[in-house]
mmCIF file of C-alpha atoms in Angstrom:
data_model
loop_
_atom_site.group_PDB
_atom_site.id
_atom_site.type_symbol
_atom_site.label_atom_id
_atom_site.label_comp_id
_atom_site.label_asym_id
_atom_site.label_seq_id
_atom_site.Cartn_x
_atom_site.Cartn_y
_atom_site.Cartn_z
ATOM 1 C CA MET A 18 -26.672 -6.896 19.846
ATOM 2 C CA THR A 19 -23.246 -6.570 21.783
ATOM 3 C CA LYS A 20 -20.243 -5.362 19.307
ATOM 4 C CA ASN A 21 -17.057 -7.201 19.606
ATOM 5 C CA LYS A 22 -13.880 -7.081 17.628
ATOM 6 C CA TYR A 23 -14.294 -10.485 15.935
ATOM 7 C CA VAL A 24 -17.810 -9.478 14.330
ATOM 8 C CA ASN A 25 -17.582 -5.963 13.907
ATOM 9 C CA GLY A 26 -13.738 -5.335 13.313
ATOM 10 C CA ILE A 27 -11.907 -8.404 12.097
ATOM 11 C CA LEU A 28 -14.672 -9.880 9.817
ATOM 12 C CA PRO A 29 -15.472 -6.769 7.831
ATOM 13 C CA MET A 30 -11.858 -6.145 7.601
ATOM 14 C CA VAL A 31 -11.360 -9.720 5.894
ATOM 15 C CA LEU A 32 -14.412 -9.320 3.558
ATOM 16 C CA ILE A 33 -13.189 -5.811 2.443
ATOM 17 C CA ASN A 34 -9.518 -6.861 1.879
ATOM 18 C CA PHE A 35 -10.656 -9.999 0.254
ATOM 19 C CA ALA A 36 -12.385 -8.089 -2.383
ATOM 20 C CA ILE A 37 -9.972 -5.128 -3.064
ATOM 21 C CA GLY A 38 -7.060 -7.341 -2.784
ATOM 22 C CA SER A 39 -8.025 -9.072 -5.968
ATOM 23 C CA VAL A 40 -6.716 -6.141 -7.938
ATOM 24 C CA TYR A 41 -3.132 -8.009 -7.605
ATOM 25 C CA CYS A 42 -4.899 -10.659 -9.919
ATOM 26 C CA TRP A 43 -4.720 -8.427 -13.002
ATOM 27 C CA THR A 44 -1.672 -10.095 -14.440
ATOM 28 C CA LEU A 45 -3.828 -13.474 -14.616
ATOM 29 C CA PHE A 46 -6.609 -11.838 -16.477
ATOM 30 C CA ARG A 47 -4.416 -10.088 -19.070
ATOM 31 C CA GLU A 48 -3.320 -12.832 -21.099
ATOM 32 C CA ALA A 49 -7.088 -13.990 -21.270
ATOM 33 C CA ILE A 50 -8.190 -10.629 -22.114
ATOM 34 C CA VAL A 51 -5.633 -10.171 -25.107
ATOM 35 C CA GLU A 52 -6.905 -13.684 -26.360
ATOM 36 C CA HIS A 53 -10.558 -12.528 -26.249
ATOM 37 C CA THR A 54 -10.238 -8.846 -27.407
ATOM 38 C CA GLY A 55 -6.997 -8.531 -29.134
ATOM 39 C CA PHE A 56 -5.973 -5.825 -27.083
ATOM 40 C CA GLY A 57 -2.280 -4.997 -26.798
ATOM 41 C CA ASP A 58 -0.698 -6.507 -23.620
ATOM 42 C CA GLY A 59 1.257 -2.962 -22.930
ATOM 43 C CA THR A 60 -1.774 -1.015 -23.114
ATOM 44 C CA LEU A 61 -3.526 -3.506 -20.629
ATOM 45 C CA ALA A 62 -0.686 -2.907 -18.141
ATOM 46 C CA TRP A 63 -1.966 0.564 -17.747
ATOM 47 C CA ALA A 64 -5.103 -0.594 -16.493
ATOM 48 C CA PHE A 65 -3.161 -1.454 -13.179
ATOM 49 C CA SER A 66 -1.098 1.524 -12.982
ATOM 50 C CA ILE A 67 -4.083 3.688 -13.275
ATOM 51 C CA ALA A 68 -5.892 1.634 -10.755
ATOM 52 C CA ILE A 69 -2.895 2.052 -8.197
ATOM 53 C CA PHE A 70 -2.847 5.801 -8.851
ATOM 54 C CA PHE A 71 -6.481 6.301 -8.132
ATOM 55 C CA LEU A 72 -6.140 4.063 -5.121
ATOM 56 C CA GLY A 73 -3.609 6.454 -3.722
ATOM 57 C CA MET A 74 -5.469 9.449 -4.675
ATOM 58 C CA SER A 75 -8.935 8.352 -3.546
ATOM 59 C CA ALA A 76 -7.325 7.588 -0.172
ATOM 60 C CA ALA A 77 -5.645 11.115 -0.151
ATOM 61 C CA PHE A 78 -8.869 12.860 -0.809
ATOM 62 C CA GLY A 79 -11.212 10.289 0.866
ATOM 63 C CA GLY A 80 -9.363 10.128 4.323
ATOM 64 C CA ARG A 81 -11.710 12.510 5.915
ATOM 65 C CA ILE A 82 -14.791 10.239 4.843
ATOM 66 C CA VAL A 83 -13.232 7.407 6.617
ATOM 67 C CA GLU A 84 -12.407 9.605 9.490
ATOM 68 C CA LYS A 85 -15.927 10.976 9.892
ATOM 69 C CA ASN A 86 -17.829 7.629 9.126
ATOM 70 C CA PRO A 87 -15.969 4.345 8.131
ATOM 71 C CA ILE A 88 -19.457 2.959 7.552
ATOM 72 C CA THR A 89 -20.174 5.448 4.910
ATOM 73 C CA SER A 90 -16.700 4.633 3.356
ATOM 74 C CA ALA A 91 -17.415 1.068 3.331
ATOM 75 C CA TRP A 92 -20.623 1.625 1.522
ATOM 76 C CA LEU A 93 -18.883 3.809 -1.081
ATOM 77 C CA THR A 94 -16.128 0.883 -1.385
ATOM 78 C CA ALA A 95 -18.778 -1.573 -2.256
ATOM 79 C CA VAL A 96 -20.573 0.689 -4.725
ATOM 80 C CA PHE A 97 -17.225 1.800 -6.601
ATOM 81 C CA PHE A 98 -15.510 -1.313 -6.463
ATOM 82 C CA THR A 99 -18.260 -3.675 -7.643
ATOM 83 C CA SER A 100 -19.289 -1.010 -10.264
ATOM 84 C CA GLY A 101 -15.702 -1.007 -11.617
ATOM 85 C CA TRP A 102 -15.715 -4.919 -12.022
ATOM 86 C CA VAL A 103 -18.993 -4.662 -13.888
ATOM 87 C CA ILE A 104 -17.721 -1.980 -16.137
ATOM 88 C CA THR A 105 -14.564 -3.761 -16.694
ATOM 89 C CA GLY A 106 -16.458 -6.975 -17.730
ATOM 90 C CA TRP A 107 -18.596 -4.951 -19.995
ATOM 91 C CA GLY A 108 -15.566 -3.274 -21.589
ATOM 92 C CA ILE A 109 -14.041 -6.547 -22.207
ATOM 93 C CA GLN A 110 -17.340 -8.047 -23.535
ATOM 94 C CA ILE A 111 -17.661 -5.155 -26.180
ATOM 95 C CA ALA A 112 -13.825 -4.917 -26.697
ATOM 96 C CA ASN A 113 -13.536 -1.351 -25.933
ATOM 97 C CA MET A 114 -10.238 -0.551 -24.080
ATOM 98 C CA ALA A 115 -11.472 2.937 -22.966
ATOM 99 C CA VAL A 116 -14.154 1.215 -21.058
ATOM 100 C CA VAL A 117 -11.815 -1.215 -19.413
ATOM 101 C CA LEU A 118 -9.259 1.534 -18.342
ATOM 102 C CA LEU A 119 -12.385 3.517 -16.911
ATOM 103 C CA GLY A 120 -13.755 0.429 -14.951
ATOM 104 C CA PHE A 121 -10.628 -1.280 -13.752
ATOM 105 C CA GLY A 122 -8.409 1.870 -13.410
ATOM 106 C CA VAL A 123 -10.686 4.815 -12.405
ATOM 107 C CA VAL A 124 -13.898 3.521 -11.015
ATOM 108 C CA GLN A 125 -12.475 0.474 -9.163
ATOM 109 C CA GLY A 126 -9.390 2.568 -8.291
ATOM 110 C CA LEU A 127 -11.720 4.955 -6.169
ATOM 111 C CA GLY A 128 -13.101 1.953 -4.287
ATOM 112 C CA LEU A 129 -9.540 0.519 -3.642
ATOM 113 C CA GLY A 130 -8.389 3.717 -1.914
ATOM 114 C CA LEU A 131 -11.473 3.892 0.334
ATOM 115 C CA GLY A 132 -11.466 0.151 0.971
ATOM 116 C CA TYR A 133 -7.807 0.157 1.904
ATOM 117 C CA LEU A 134 -8.238 3.026 4.569
ATOM 118 C CA THR A 135 -11.615 1.903 6.013
ATOM 119 C CA PRO A 136 -10.493 -1.013 8.333
ATOM 120 C CA ILE A 137 -7.148 0.197 9.505
ATOM 121 C CA LYS A 138 -8.059 2.800 12.181
ATOM 122 C CA THR A 139 -11.036 0.672 13.248
ATOM 123 C CA MET A 140 -8.673 -2.306 13.680
ATOM 124 C CA MET A 141 -6.079 -0.218 15.719
ATOM 125 C CA ILE A 142 -8.981 0.762 18.099
ATOM 126 C CA TRP A 143 -10.331 -2.495 18.635
ATOM 127 C CA LEU A 144 -7.083 -4.115 19.393
ATOM 128 C CA GLY A 145 -5.988 -1.338 21.706
ATOM 129 C CA ASN A 146 -2.341 -1.681 22.816
ATOM 130 C CA LYS A 147 -1.636 -4.050 19.647
ATOM 131 C CA LYS A 148 -1.978 -1.089 17.289
ATOM 132 C CA GLY A 149 1.090 -2.081 15.081
ATOM 133 C CA PHE A 150 -0.251 -5.708 14.923
ATOM 134 C CA ALA A 151 -3.662 -4.443 14.086
ATOM 135 C CA ALA A 152 -2.605 -2.305 11.166
ATOM 136 C CA GLY A 153 -0.239 -5.112 9.948
ATOM 137 C CA LEU A 154 -3.053 -7.619 9.848
ATOM 138 C CA SER A 155 -5.270 -5.433 7.991
ATOM 139 C CA ILE A 156 -2.481 -4.654 5.261
ATOM 140 C CA ALA A 157 -1.359 -8.154 5.267
ATOM 141 C CA ALA A 158 -4.820 -9.429 4.460
ATOM 142 C CA PHE A 159 -4.798 -6.792 1.322
ATOM 143 C CA GLY A 160 -1.935 -8.606 0.033
ATOM 144 C CA LEU A 161 -2.905 -12.014 1.001
ATOM 145 C CA ALA A 162 -6.193 -11.858 -0.626
ATOM 146 C CA GLY A 163 -4.570 -11.865 -4.197
ATOM 147 C CA VAL A 164 -2.696 -14.946 -3.300
ATOM 148 C CA ILE A 165 -5.750 -16.753 -2.355
ATOM 149 C CA ALA A 166 -7.751 -15.471 -5.281
ATOM 150 C CA ASN A 167 -5.079 -16.493 -7.870
ATOM 151 C CA PRO A 168 -5.928 -20.143 -8.080
ATOM 152 C CA ILE A 169 -9.771 -19.560 -8.060
ATOM 153 C CA ILE A 170 -9.490 -17.172 -10.825
ATOM 154 C CA GLU A 171 -7.247 -19.466 -12.930
ATOM 155 C CA VAL A 172 -10.036 -22.350 -12.576
ATOM 156 C CA LEU A 173 -12.870 -19.791 -13.604
ATOM 157 C CA LEU A 174 -10.651 -18.485 -16.823
ATOM 158 C CA ASN A 175 -10.286 -22.091 -17.742
ATOM 159 C CA SER A 176 -14.175 -22.497 -17.930
ATOM 160 C CA MET A 177 -15.474 -19.051 -18.616
ATOM 161 C CA THR A 178 -14.803 -15.963 -20.883
ATOM 162 C CA PRO A 179 -12.903 -13.344 -19.114
ATOM 163 C CA TYR A 180 -15.964 -10.847 -18.883
ATOM 164 C CA GLN A 181 -18.159 -13.454 -17.175
ATOM 165 C CA VAL A 182 -15.400 -14.029 -14.625
ATOM 166 C CA PHE A 183 -15.580 -10.301 -13.825
ATOM 167 C CA TYR A 184 -19.259 -10.366 -13.722
ATOM 168 C CA LEU A 185 -19.484 -13.405 -11.406
ATOM 169 C CA LEU A 186 -16.691 -12.030 -8.953
ATOM 170 C CA ALA A 187 -18.508 -8.583 -9.015
ATOM 171 C CA ALA A 188 -21.494 -10.432 -7.590
ATOM 172 C CA ILE A 189 -19.465 -12.211 -4.983
ATOM 173 C CA TYR A 190 -17.369 -9.447 -3.976
ATOM 174 C CA GLY A 191 -20.369 -7.263 -3.815
ATOM 175 C CA VAL A 192 -22.123 -9.363 -1.537
ATOM 176 C CA GLY A 193 -19.014 -9.582 0.901
ATOM 177 C CA LEU A 194 -18.554 -5.795 0.783
ATOM 178 C CA VAL A 195 -22.324 -5.245 1.561
ATOM 179 C CA ILE A 196 -22.039 -7.634 4.605
ATOM 180 C CA ALA A 197 -18.924 -5.698 5.722
ATOM 181 C CA ALA A 198 -20.583 -2.433 5.480
ATOM 182 C CA LEU A 199 -23.445 -3.816 7.567
ATOM 183 C CA LEU A 200 -21.343 -5.298 10.270
ATOM 184 C CA LEU A 201 -18.489 -2.563 10.602
ATOM 185 C CA TYR A 202 -18.341 -0.741 13.831
ATOM 186 C CA ARG A 203 -15.719 1.443 15.040
ATOM 187 C CA PRO A 204 -15.663 1.691 19.020
ATOM 188 C CA PRO A 205 -15.223 5.267 20.757
ATOM 189 C CA TYR A 206 -11.473 5.928 21.409
ATOM 190 C CA ASP A 207 -10.866 6.832 24.780
ATOM 191 C CA GLU A 208 -7.196 6.563 25.134
ATOM 192 C CA PRO A 209 -5.021 9.655 25.460
ATOM 193 C CA ASP A 210 -3.548 10.595 22.334
ATOM 194 C CA PRO A 211 0.549 10.580 22.114
ATOM 195 C CA VAL A 212 0.532 14.185 20.624
ATOM 196 C CA ALA A 213 -1.646 17.233 21.226
ATOM 197 C CA VAL A 214 -4.662 17.102 18.987
ATOM 198 C CA GLU A 215 -6.295 20.625 17.582
ATOM 199 C CA GLU A 216 -9.989 20.692 17.198
ATOM 200 C CA LYS A 217 -9.727 20.750 13.509
ATOM 201 C CA LEU A 218 -6.981 19.324 11.125
ATOM 202 C CA ASN A 219 -5.211 22.077 8.981
ATOM 203 C CA VAL A 220 -4.395 19.805 5.959
ATOM 204 C CA ARG A 221 -2.233 22.399 4.461
ATOM 205 C CA GLN A 222 -0.148 22.638 7.586
ATOM 206 C CA VAL A 223 0.279 18.908 7.790
ATOM 207 C CA VAL A 224 1.362 18.389 3.983
ATOM 208 C CA PHE A 225 3.668 21.381 3.968
ATOM 209 C CA ALA A 226 5.326 20.516 7.412
ATOM 210 C CA PRO A 227 8.984 19.180 6.911
ATOM 211 C CA LYS A 228 8.106 16.269 9.193
ATOM 212 C CA PHE A 229 5.451 15.095 6.626
ATOM 213 C CA ILE A 230 7.336 16.056 3.549
ATOM 214 C CA PHE A 231 10.479 13.746 4.437
ATOM 215 C CA LEU A 232 8.202 10.858 5.666
ATOM 216 C CA TRP A 233 6.320 10.951 2.348
ATOM 217 C CA LEU A 234 9.508 10.796 0.517
ATOM 218 C CA VAL A 235 10.702 7.810 2.443
ATOM 219 C CA PHE A 236 7.408 6.084 1.773
ATOM 220 C CA PHE A 237 7.492 6.931 -1.789
ATOM 221 C CA LEU A 238 11.055 5.900 -2.525
ATOM 222 C CA ASN A 239 10.507 2.520 -0.676
ATOM 223 C CA ILE A 240 7.520 1.609 -2.956
ATOM 224 C CA THR A 241 9.108 3.094 -6.100
ATOM 225 C CA GLY A 242 12.182 0.911 -5.516
ATOM 226 C CA GLY A 243 9.971 -2.128 -4.528
ATOM 227 C CA LEU A 244 7.837 -1.835 -7.598
ATOM 228 C CA ALA A 245 10.812 -1.341 -9.993
ATOM 229 C CA LEU A 246 12.169 -4.633 -8.908
ATOM 230 C CA ILE A 247 9.247 -6.652 -8.014
ATOM 231 C CA SER A 248 7.572 -5.808 -11.399
ATOM 232 C CA ARG A 249 10.418 -7.311 -13.205
ATOM 233 C CA GLU A 250 11.109 -10.342 -10.944
ATOM 234 C CA LYS A 251 9.934 -13.312 -13.305
ATOM 235 C CA GLN A 252 11.739 -11.313 -16.150
ATOM 236 C CA ILE A 253 15.036 -11.236 -14.069
ATOM 237 C CA TYR A 254 14.928 -14.984 -13.258
ATOM 238 C CA ILE A 255 14.274 -15.771 -16.947
ATOM 239 C CA PHE A 256 17.179 -13.896 -18.012
ATOM 240 C CA ARG A 257 19.354 -15.758 -15.550
ATOM 241 C CA GLY A 258 18.142 -18.916 -17.371
ATOM 242 C CA LEU A 259 15.518 -20.430 -14.797
ATOM 243 C CA GLU A 260 12.766 -22.375 -16.099
ATOM 244 C CA PHE A 261 9.003 -21.895 -15.000
ATOM 245 C CA GLU A 262 9.070 -24.294 -12.126
ATOM 246 C CA GLY A 263 11.987 -22.692 -10.706
ATOM 247 C CA TYR A 264 11.290 -19.079 -11.048
ATOM 248 C CA LEU A 265 7.644 -19.752 -9.848
ATOM 249 C CA THR A 266 9.034 -21.204 -6.595
ATOM 250 C CA LEU A 267 11.169 -18.151 -5.915
ATOM 251 C CA VAL A 268 8.345 -15.876 -6.757
ATOM 252 C CA MET A 269 5.980 -17.757 -4.126
ATOM 253 C CA ILE A 270 8.896 -17.438 -1.410
ATOM 254 C CA THR A 271 9.604 -13.574 -2.061
ATOM 255 C CA ALA A 272 5.745 -13.020 -1.828
ATOM 256 C CA VAL A 273 5.801 -14.738 1.576
ATOM 257 C CA ALA A 274 8.639 -12.423 2.548
ATOM 258 C CA ASN A 275 6.332 -9.653 1.646
ATOM 259 C CA LEU A 276 3.444 -10.902 4.124
ATOM 260 C CA ALA A 277 6.085 -11.685 6.746
ATOM 261 C CA GLY A 278 7.541 -8.127 6.570
ATOM 262 C CA ARG A 279 4.103 -6.889 7.213
ATOM 263 C CA MET A 280 3.269 -8.930 10.149
ATOM 264 C CA ILE A 281 6.724 -9.232 11.752
ATOM 265 C CA MET A 282 7.709 -5.625 11.679
ATOM 266 C CA SER A 283 4.418 -4.064 12.364
ATOM 267 C CA SER A 284 4.060 -6.449 15.599
ATOM 268 C CA LEU A 285 7.586 -5.473 16.461
ATOM 269 C CA GLN A 286 6.334 -1.814 16.450
ATOM 270 C CA ASP A 287 4.006 -2.605 19.476
ATOM 271 C CA LYS A 288 7.216 -3.388 21.724
ATOM 272 C CA LEU A 289 9.206 -0.209 20.630
ATOM 273 C CA ARG A 290 9.003 3.354 22.124
ATOM 274 C CA LEU A 291 9.739 5.036 18.848
ATOM 275 C CA LYS A 292 7.461 3.510 16.129
ATOM 276 C CA HIS A 293 9.705 4.438 13.219
ATOM 277 C CA THR A 294 12.509 2.343 14.306
ATOM 278 C CA PRO A 295 11.574 -0.548 11.902
ATOM 279 C CA TYR A 296 12.138 2.064 9.103
ATOM 280 C CA TYR A 297 15.898 2.216 9.852
ATOM 281 C CA ALA A 298 16.074 -1.610 9.163
ATOM 282 C CA MET A 299 13.805 -0.874 6.114
ATOM 283 C CA ALA A 300 16.164 1.811 4.649
ATOM 284 C CA PHE A 301 19.532 0.706 5.513
ATOM 285 C CA GLY A 302 18.694 -2.998 4.924
ATOM 286 C CA THR A 303 17.559 -2.408 1.413
ATOM 287 C CA LEU A 304 20.420 0.162 0.742
ATOM 288 C CA ALA A 305 22.995 -2.440 1.777
ATOM 289 C CA MET A 306 21.548 -5.317 -0.233
ATOM 290 C CA ALA A 307 21.218 -3.176 -3.288
ATOM 291 C CA VAL A 308 24.800 -2.055 -3.125
ATOM 292 C CA PHE A 309 26.095 -5.541 -2.715
ATOM 293 C CA ALA A 310 23.807 -6.667 -5.984
ATOM 294 C CA ALA A 311 25.280 -3.781 -7.804
ATOM 295 C CA MET A 312 28.699 -4.691 -7.093
ATOM 296 C CA VAL A 313 28.828 -8.630 -7.751
ATOM 297 C CA PRO A 314 28.266 -10.518 -11.014
ATOM 298 C CA PRO A 315 24.509 -10.709 -11.553
ATOM 299 C CA SER A 316 23.285 -14.328 -10.825
ATOM 300 C CA VAL A 317 19.943 -16.075 -9.774
ATOM 301 C CA GLY A 318 21.209 -16.203 -6.029
ATOM 302 C CA THR A 319 22.072 -12.372 -5.928
ATOM 303 C CA ALA A 320 18.761 -11.465 -7.585
ATOM 304 C CA PHE A 321 16.876 -13.689 -5.433
ATOM 305 C CA ALA A 322 18.466 -12.454 -2.111
ATOM 306 C CA LEU A 323 17.766 -8.678 -3.413
ATOM 307 C CA VAL A 324 14.242 -9.428 -4.123
ATOM 308 C CA PHE A 325 13.581 -11.253 -0.965
ATOM 309 C CA VAL A 326 14.990 -8.264 1.338
ATOM 310 C CA VAL A 327 13.211 -5.793 -0.704
ATOM 311 C CA GLN A 328 9.831 -7.718 -0.647
ATOM 312 C CA PHE A 329 10.245 -8.015 3.180
ATOM 313 C CA MET A 330 11.031 -4.291 3.650
ATOM 314 C CA PHE A 331 8.435 -3.339 1.124
ATOM 315 C CA GLY A 332 5.840 -4.958 3.372
ATOM 316 C CA CYS A 333 7.169 -3.401 6.245
ATOM 317 C CA GLY A 334 6.901 0.173 4.832
ATOM 318 C CA PHE A 335 3.137 -0.390 4.295
ATOM 319 C CA ALA A 336 2.350 -1.912 7.639
ATOM 320 C CA CYS A 337 4.278 0.284 9.871
ATOM 321 C CA ILE A 338 3.246 3.586 8.448
ATOM 322 C CA PRO A 339 -0.139 3.764 10.417
ATOM 323 C CA ASN A 340 1.559 3.424 13.848
ATOM 324 C CA ILE A 341 4.087 6.034 12.723
ATOM 325 C CA LEU A 342 1.464 8.253 11.751
ATOM 326 C CA HIS A 343 -0.458 7.602 15.198
ATOM 327 C CA GLN A 344 2.554 8.402 17.159
ATOM 328 C CA ASN A 345 3.213 11.697 15.451
ATOM 329 C CA TRP A 346 -0.256 12.992 14.482
ATOM 330 C CA GLY A 347 -2.465 11.207 16.910
ATOM 331 C CA MET A 348 -5.425 8.879 16.509
ATOM 332 C CA LYS A 349 -8.162 11.491 16.002
ATOM 333 C CA TYR A 350 -7.043 12.341 12.368
ATOM 334 C CA LEU A 351 -5.175 9.166 11.581
ATOM 335 C CA SER A 352 -7.233 8.125 8.538
ATOM 336 C CA THR A 353 -6.765 11.526 7.128
ATOM 337 C CA VAL A 354 -3.310 11.656 7.499
ATOM 338 C CA HIS A 355 -2.955 8.276 6.160
ATOM 339 C CA GLY A 356 -4.807 8.919 3.291
ATOM 340 C CA LEU A 357 -2.670 11.863 2.538
ATOM 341 C CA ILE A 358 0.663 9.954 2.613
ATOM 342 C CA LEU A 359 -0.867 7.303 0.377
ATOM 343 C CA SER A 360 -0.597 9.802 -2.441
ATOM 344 C CA ALA A 361 3.064 8.598 -2.473
ATOM 345 C CA TRP A 362 1.704 5.216 -3.332
ATOM 346 C CA ALA A 363 -0.333 6.807 -6.435
ATOM 347 C CA ILE A 364 2.632 8.322 -7.974
ATOM 348 C CA ALA A 365 5.138 5.414 -7.212
ATOM 349 C CA GLY A 366 2.707 3.162 -8.929
ATOM 350 C CA LEU A 367 3.514 5.201 -12.155
ATOM 351 C CA ALA A 368 7.157 5.821 -11.476
ATOM 352 C CA GLY A 369 8.348 2.369 -10.420
ATOM 353 C CA ASN A 370 7.152 0.435 -13.445
ATOM 354 C CA GLN A 371 8.281 2.963 -15.709
ATOM 355 C CA ILE A 372 11.961 3.234 -14.356
ATOM 356 C CA SER A 373 12.351 -0.565 -14.447
ATOM 357 C CA ARG A 374 10.960 -0.783 -18.044
ATOM 358 C CA PHE A 375 13.307 2.043 -19.130
ATOM 359 C CA VAL A 376 16.415 0.459 -17.364
ATOM 360 C CA MET A 377 15.726 -3.140 -18.584
ATOM 361 C CA ASP A 378 14.630 -2.102 -22.183
ATOM 362 C CA ASN A 379 18.132 0.153 -22.577
ATOM 363 C CA TYR A 380 20.392 -1.332 -20.303
ATOM 364 C CA ASP A 381 21.193 -4.613 -17.987
ATOM 365 C CA LEU A 382 20.340 -6.042 -14.767
ATOM 366 C CA ARG A 383 23.273 -4.629 -12.844
ATOM 367 C CA THR A 384 22.125 -1.019 -13.978
ATOM 368 C CA LEU A 385 18.864 -1.758 -12.408
ATOM 369 C CA PHE A 386 20.531 -2.838 -9.220
ATOM 370 C CA THR A 387 22.711 0.230 -9.475
ATOM 371 C CA VAL A 388 19.631 2.470 -9.894
ATOM 372 C CA LEU A 389 17.779 0.959 -6.801
ATOM 373 C CA ALA A 390 20.991 1.519 -4.747
ATOM 374 C CA VAL A 391 20.687 5.214 -5.644
ATOM 375 C CA LEU A 392 16.986 5.151 -4.738
ATOM 376 C CA TYR A 393 17.623 3.666 -1.454
ATOM 377 C CA ALA A 394 20.416 5.840 -0.595
ATOM 378 C CA VAL A 395 18.326 9.027 -1.000
ATOM 379 C CA GLU A 396 15.516 7.105 1.174
ATOM 380 C CA SER A 397 18.131 6.650 3.913
ATOM 381 C CA ILE A 398 18.891 10.275 3.693
ATOM 382 C CA ALA A 399 15.290 11.338 3.767
ATOM 383 C CA LEU A 400 14.777 9.254 6.799
ATOM 384 C CA LEU A 401 17.708 10.777 8.606
ATOM 385 C CA LEU A 402 16.282 14.127 7.699
ATOM 386 C CA TRP A 403 12.821 13.099 8.866
ATOM 387 C CA VAL A 404 14.149 12.027 12.291
ATOM 388 C CA ARG A 405 15.917 15.530 12.569
ATOM 389 C CA ALA A 406 12.693 17.368 11.519
ATOM 390 C CA ARG A 407 10.617 15.252 13.998
ATOM 391 C CA ARG A 408 12.852 16.120 16.860
ATOM 392 C CA ARG A 409 12.502 19.844 15.989
ATOM 393 C CA ASP A 410 8.853 19.537 15.839
ATOM 394 C CA ILE A 411 8.607 17.985 19.331
ATOM 395 C CA HIS A 412 11.117 20.662 20.712
ATOM 396 C CA ALA A 413 9.101 23.356 19.274
ATOM 397 C CA HIS A 414 5.872 22.011 20.610
ATOM 398 C CA THR A 415 7.412 21.492 24.040
ATOM 399 C CA VAL A 416 8.740 24.995 23.996
ATOM 400 C CA CYS A 417 5.509 26.531 22.969
ATOM 401 C CA ALA A 418 3.441 24.591 25.531
ATOM 402 C CA CYS A 419 5.917 25.737 28.466
ATOM 403 C CA HIS A 420 6.009 29.434 27.307
ATOM 404 C CA PRO A 421 2.668 30.008 25.195
ATOM 405 C CA HIS A 422 3.209 33.815 25.260
ATOM 406 C CA ASP A 423 7.113 33.608 24.370
ATOM 407 C CA THR A 424 7.409 34.841 20.660
ATOM 408 C CA GLU A 425 10.967 33.554 20.348
ATOM 409 C CA ALA A 426 9.819 30.193 21.645
ATOM 410 C CA VAL A 427 7.357 30.162 18.855
ATOM 411 C CA VAL A 428 9.714 30.929 16.212
ATOM 412 C CA VAL A 429 12.001 28.038 17.197
#
């Protein structure tokens, strides 16, 4: 059968993201799990943080698996993700918190990281000169999946116990992931890479290069600031006196902003020569908005404007990173380098929530906005340093290519 981008690229991507994107539905489960088991809500919150941590770390160490054979990583995603949901259901059924943390946090987290990476490079190759759009589409599908699953899970929780819902969804998602693994196909990549590609990637050289370090820092700070604010969005609106209907509407609008940031900014990349250009808007836009919010009296309007901008740029950060990596490290090792930089997500998943919890428990809303302004200021500086490191890297490679036997050129 002839392979095509719809059946062997887009459909598997949708099936994988429909499953793994449901990690964002954990908030819906928490109240039902507390009622069924008596677990503390604060302890349950750690399950999500651990899942995000293992998502980032499994991507960091599993990038080479995705690079070598995305079909293998798709099967591993099916095994780890489905097993994680079954183990979580069992932990809820026997009321054992350690089993829940193991299932939802660790085992599912391993599947999340591999599943997140698996479709991206394949989509970028299938869609050719629309690489930014391809990456944005895959990453937007991951975020959209949780939005679609939310009402379905609410209906199920009204008629079933939480562990029964986990078992049922494990079966449904498992079937979808198996179909995705059977259909997925990555076509040969025959376009010239934008950078010279070595026969074998030296991970140590990549990770310790200034160009990687500063980009990692930009990515980390954007996620940390985003999570610090987004995780407290409902609480912020309630503090400002909004009722349920009011803050629910604002939360839905800002969630759409996140998806819009992924699609709009990644699509814009395809028209730009320098693929990191959207990151200027991301860094300086969030900085300006956070400074403004910290300087004016706190209000619903100010908080909403800040969350809207941060959500939009939060989506931009994730969706634009694959094409930036492609332009700077090439397509051959894209999944490996992408996995390495996703370790920033792992650490930010722990740092962002803890920063906002500490500030909101001990200070006030304006302090939180000030902390965000500081984070985004450091991010902006890191971006400028990355641009400088990138230019030096390009210059060094150019000089070395022109004068391969010139030792002074190599030092530069």
